[in-house]
Amino acid sequence: MPLTDKLLLLALMAQVLLTIVILLWMGRERVPRVMRGEIDVEAIAVERTAYPLRARLLSNSFDNQFQLPVLFYVACLLALQTVTVGWLEIVLAWAFVLLRIVHAGIHVTTNQVFHRFAAYTAGLAVLCLFWLWLAFRILLAPGT
């Protein structure tokens, strides 16, 4: 397997790792409270408002990992299957993952909406560039 393919897969795995870390952190915030009886199970069966703020922020951040990142996963897998992965794909993939880490970090700490929105928008822009470049390489580039 070429180095560029491995680096793209590592970016994909880093995004998966981010999702798993947030999930585990969310579990550490939620499960003990429920087990100690601080939060009634009926109160959380439908909505999250019974959880403290940190647990809700983590939950929202976890949910967010199944929005833009899904398009990222598809782009990575499509790139691996259809083109010779180049350095531009690697740079765009890692830029996206780093922006997702920044976004998640803001989301679960200060939750400053304008900063979070800036990180989200930058990640979206990088993802759009990734998809545009991938579409060009697959559909229009000579010799591919």
PDB file of C-alpha atoms in Angstrom, residues 2-125:
ATOM      1  CA  PRO A   2       1.442   3.400  -0.962  1.00  0.00           C
ATOM      2  CA  LEU A   3       2.405   5.863   1.773  1.00  0.00           C
ATOM      3  CA  THR A   4      -0.228   8.348   0.586  1.00  0.00           C
ATOM      4  CA  ASP A   5      -2.975   5.738   0.980  1.00  0.00           C
ATOM      5  CA  LYS A   6      -1.749   4.988   4.496  1.00  0.00           C
ATOM      6  CA  LEU A   7      -1.705   8.685   5.406  1.00  0.00           C
ATOM      7  CA  LEU A   8      -5.263   9.112   4.139  1.00  0.00           C
ATOM      8  CA  LEU A   9      -6.377   6.075   6.144  1.00  0.00           C
ATOM      9  CA  LEU A  10      -4.627   7.506   9.218  1.00  0.00           C
ATOM     10  CA  ALA A  11      -6.626  10.736   8.830  1.00  0.00           C
ATOM     11  CA  LEU A  12      -9.821   8.697   8.584  1.00  0.00           C
ATOM     12  CA  MET A  13      -8.826   6.694  11.671  1.00  0.00           C
ATOM     13  CA  ALA A  14      -7.996   9.902  13.562  1.00  0.00           C
ATOM     14  CA  GLN A  15     -11.538  11.134  12.901  1.00  0.00           C
ATOM     15  CA  VAL A  16     -12.938   7.820  14.137  1.00  0.00           C
ATOM     16  CA  LEU A  17     -10.731   8.083  17.224  1.00  0.00           C
ATOM     17  CA  LEU A  18     -12.061  11.583  17.923  1.00  0.00           C
ATOM     18  CA  THR A  19     -15.608  10.211  17.809  1.00  0.00           C
ATOM     19  CA  ILE A  20     -14.752   7.343  20.158  1.00  0.00           C
ATOM     20  CA  VAL A  21     -12.959   9.660  22.622  1.00  0.00           C
ATOM     21  CA  ILE A  22     -15.996  11.939  22.779  1.00  0.00           C
ATOM     22  CA  LEU A  23     -18.276   8.909  23.252  1.00  0.00           C
ATOM     23  CA  LEU A  24     -16.180   7.562  26.128  1.00  0.00           C
ATOM     24  CA  TRP A  25     -15.932  11.004  27.746  1.00  0.00           C
ATOM     25  CA  MET A  26     -19.695  11.405  27.408  1.00  0.00           C
ATOM     26  CA  GLY A  27     -20.189   8.007  29.050  1.00  0.00           C
ATOM     27  CA  ARG A  28     -17.995   9.054  31.985  1.00  0.00           C
ATOM     28  CA  GLU A  29     -20.193  12.106  32.440  1.00  0.00           C
ATOM     29  CA  ARG A  30     -23.527  10.324  32.071  1.00  0.00           C
ATOM     30  CA  VAL A  31     -23.385   6.759  33.370  1.00  0.00           C
ATOM     31  CA  PRO A  32     -22.138   7.421  36.922  1.00  0.00           C
ATOM     32  CA  ARG A  33     -24.878  10.017  37.477  1.00  0.00           C
ATOM     33  CA  VAL A  34     -27.557   7.596  36.365  1.00  0.00           C
ATOM     34  CA  MET A  35     -26.049   4.736  38.396  1.00  0.00           C
ATOM     35  CA  ARG A  36     -25.943   6.907  41.543  1.00  0.00           C
ATOM     36  CA  GLY A  37     -29.560   7.893  41.001  1.00  0.00           C
ATOM     37  CA  GLU A  38     -28.745  11.584  40.468  1.00  0.00           C
ATOM     38  CA  ILE A  39     -30.614  11.435  37.176  1.00  0.00           C
ATOM     39  CA  ASP A  40     -33.857   9.549  36.724  1.00  0.00           C
ATOM     40  CA  VAL A  41     -33.835   7.254  33.690  1.00  0.00           C
ATOM     41  CA  GLU A  42     -37.313   8.443  32.739  1.00  0.00           C
ATOM     42  CA  ALA A  43     -35.999  12.005  32.583  1.00  0.00           C
ATOM     43  CA  ILE A  44     -33.454  11.062  29.924  1.00  0.00           C
ATOM     44  CA  ALA A  45     -35.488   8.577  27.922  1.00  0.00           C
ATOM     45  CA  VAL A  46     -36.490  11.191  25.333  1.00  0.00           C
ATOM     46  CA  GLU A  47     -34.391  14.303  25.882  1.00  0.00           C
ATOM     47  CA  ARG A  48     -31.096  15.337  27.451  1.00  0.00           C
ATOM     48  CA  THR A  49     -32.120  18.298  29.560  1.00  0.00           C
ATOM     49  CA  ALA A  50     -31.798  16.347  32.807  1.00  0.00           C
ATOM     50  CA  TYR A  51     -28.076  15.940  32.253  1.00  0.00           C
ATOM     51  CA  PRO A  52     -25.662  18.626  33.468  1.00  0.00           C
ATOM     52  CA  LEU A  53     -24.256  21.057  30.922  1.00  0.00           C
ATOM     53  CA  ARG A  54     -20.958  19.212  30.285  1.00  0.00           C
ATOM     54  CA  ALA A  55     -22.802  15.961  29.483  1.00  0.00           C
ATOM     55  CA  ARG A  56     -25.142  17.805  27.095  1.00  0.00           C
ATOM     56  CA  LEU A  57     -22.214  19.503  25.361  1.00  0.00           C
ATOM     57  CA  LEU A  58     -20.473  16.167  24.933  1.00  0.00           C
ATOM     58  CA  SER A  59     -23.665  14.618  23.626  1.00  0.00           C
ATOM     59  CA  ASN A  60     -24.121  17.412  21.098  1.00  0.00           C
ATOM     60  CA  SER A  61     -20.486  17.112  20.037  1.00  0.00           C
ATOM     61  CA  PHE A  62     -20.853  13.357  19.640  1.00  0.00           C
ATOM     62  CA  ASP A  63     -23.964  13.826  17.488  1.00  0.00           C
ATOM     63  CA  ASN A  64     -22.049  16.335  15.397  1.00  0.00           C
ATOM     64  CA  GLN A  65     -19.467  13.665  14.549  1.00  0.00           C
ATOM     65  CA  PHE A  66     -22.144  12.030  12.388  1.00  0.00           C
ATOM     66  CA  GLN A  67     -22.788  15.054  10.214  1.00  0.00           C
ATOM     67  CA  LEU A  68     -19.886  16.425   8.136  1.00  0.00           C
ATOM     68  CA  PRO A  69     -17.558  13.538   9.022  1.00  0.00           C
ATOM     69  CA  VAL A  70     -19.854  11.105   7.202  1.00  0.00           C
ATOM     70  CA  LEU A  71     -19.137  12.998   3.970  1.00  0.00           C
ATOM     71  CA  PHE A  72     -15.442  12.916   4.869  1.00  0.00           C
ATOM     72  CA  TYR A  73     -15.485   9.134   5.303  1.00  0.00           C
ATOM     73  CA  VAL A  74     -17.173   8.669   1.944  1.00  0.00           C
ATOM     74  CA  ALA A  75     -14.672  10.991   0.240  1.00  0.00           C
ATOM     75  CA  CYS A  76     -11.713   9.113   1.728  1.00  0.00           C
ATOM     76  CA  LEU A  77     -13.048   5.719   0.715  1.00  0.00           C
ATOM     77  CA  LEU A  78     -13.936   6.982  -2.756  1.00  0.00           C
ATOM     78  CA  ALA A  79     -10.459   8.442  -3.168  1.00  0.00           C
ATOM     79  CA  LEU A  80      -8.853   5.176  -2.127  1.00  0.00           C
ATOM     80  CA  GLN A  81     -10.961   3.240  -4.623  1.00  0.00           C
ATOM     81  CA  THR A  82     -10.873   5.512  -7.651  1.00  0.00           C
ATOM     82  CA  VAL A  83      -7.719   7.618  -7.831  1.00  0.00           C
ATOM     83  CA  THR A  84      -4.083   7.471  -6.945  1.00  0.00           C
ATOM     84  CA  VAL A  85      -4.133   9.356  -3.667  1.00  0.00           C
ATOM     85  CA  GLY A  86      -1.912  12.419  -3.865  1.00  0.00           C
ATOM     86  CA  TRP A  87      -0.529  14.886  -1.386  1.00  0.00           C
ATOM     87  CA  LEU A  88      -3.386  17.352  -1.887  1.00  0.00           C
ATOM     88  CA  GLU A  89      -5.875  14.733  -0.691  1.00  0.00           C
ATOM     89  CA  ILE A  90      -3.649  14.097   2.337  1.00  0.00           C
ATOM     90  CA  VAL A  91      -3.391  17.797   3.200  1.00  0.00           C
ATOM     91  CA  LEU A  92      -7.138  18.338   2.813  1.00  0.00           C
ATOM     92  CA  ALA A  93      -7.982  15.236   4.841  1.00  0.00           C
ATOM     93  CA  TRP A  94      -5.694  16.150   7.730  1.00  0.00           C
ATOM     94  CA  ALA A  95      -6.824  19.784   7.649  1.00  0.00           C
ATOM     95  CA  PHE A  96     -10.417  18.584   7.973  1.00  0.00           C
ATOM     96  CA  VAL A  97      -9.585  16.291  10.884  1.00  0.00           C
ATOM     97  CA  LEU A  98      -7.622  19.002  12.696  1.00  0.00           C
ATOM     98  CA  LEU A  99     -10.493  21.443  12.249  1.00  0.00           C
ATOM     99  CA  ARG A 100     -12.900  18.812  13.607  1.00  0.00           C
ATOM    100  CA  ILE A 101     -10.659  18.425  16.661  1.00  0.00           C
ATOM    101  CA  VAL A 102     -10.664  22.199  17.150  1.00  0.00           C
ATOM    102  CA  HIS A 103     -14.441  22.296  16.690  1.00  0.00           C
ATOM    103  CA  ALA A 104     -14.988  19.487  19.196  1.00  0.00           C
ATOM    104  CA  GLY A 105     -12.565  21.106  21.651  1.00  0.00           C
ATOM    105  CA  ILE A 106     -14.490  24.357  21.530  1.00  0.00           C
ATOM    106  CA  HIS A 107     -17.797  22.502  21.708  1.00  0.00           C
ATOM    107  CA  VAL A 108     -16.987  20.651  24.927  1.00  0.00           C
ATOM    108  CA  THR A 109     -15.080  23.425  26.727  1.00  0.00           C
ATOM    109  CA  THR A 110     -15.875  27.115  26.257  1.00  0.00           C
ATOM    110  CA  ASN A 111     -18.639  26.465  23.688  1.00  0.00           C
ATOM    111  CA  GLN A 112     -18.141  29.944  22.275  1.00  0.00           C
ATOM    112  CA  VAL A 113     -20.608  29.798  19.414  1.00  0.00           C
ATOM    113  CA  PHE A 114     -18.789  32.185  17.042  1.00  0.00           C
ATOM    114  CA  HIS A 115     -15.484  30.355  17.471  1.00  0.00           C
ATOM    115  CA  ARG A 116     -17.211  27.004  17.083  1.00  0.00           C
ATOM    116  CA  PHE A 117     -19.013  28.255  13.972  1.00  0.00           C
ATOM    117  CA  ALA A 118     -15.720  29.488  12.497  1.00  0.00           C
ATOM    118  CA  ALA A 119     -14.109  26.074  13.029  1.00  0.00           C
ATOM    119  CA  TYR A 120     -17.173  24.323  11.596  1.00  0.00           C
ATOM    120  CA  THR A 121     -17.263  26.590   8.554  1.00  0.00           C
ATOM    121  CA  ALA A 122     -13.533  26.171   7.923  1.00  0.00           C
ATOM    122  CA  GLY A 123     -13.965  22.395   8.128  1.00  0.00           C
ATOM    123  CA  LEU A 124     -16.899  22.571   5.735  1.00  0.00           C
ATOM    124  CA  ALA A 125     -14.835  24.650   3.285  1.00  0.00           C
TER     125      ALA A 125
END
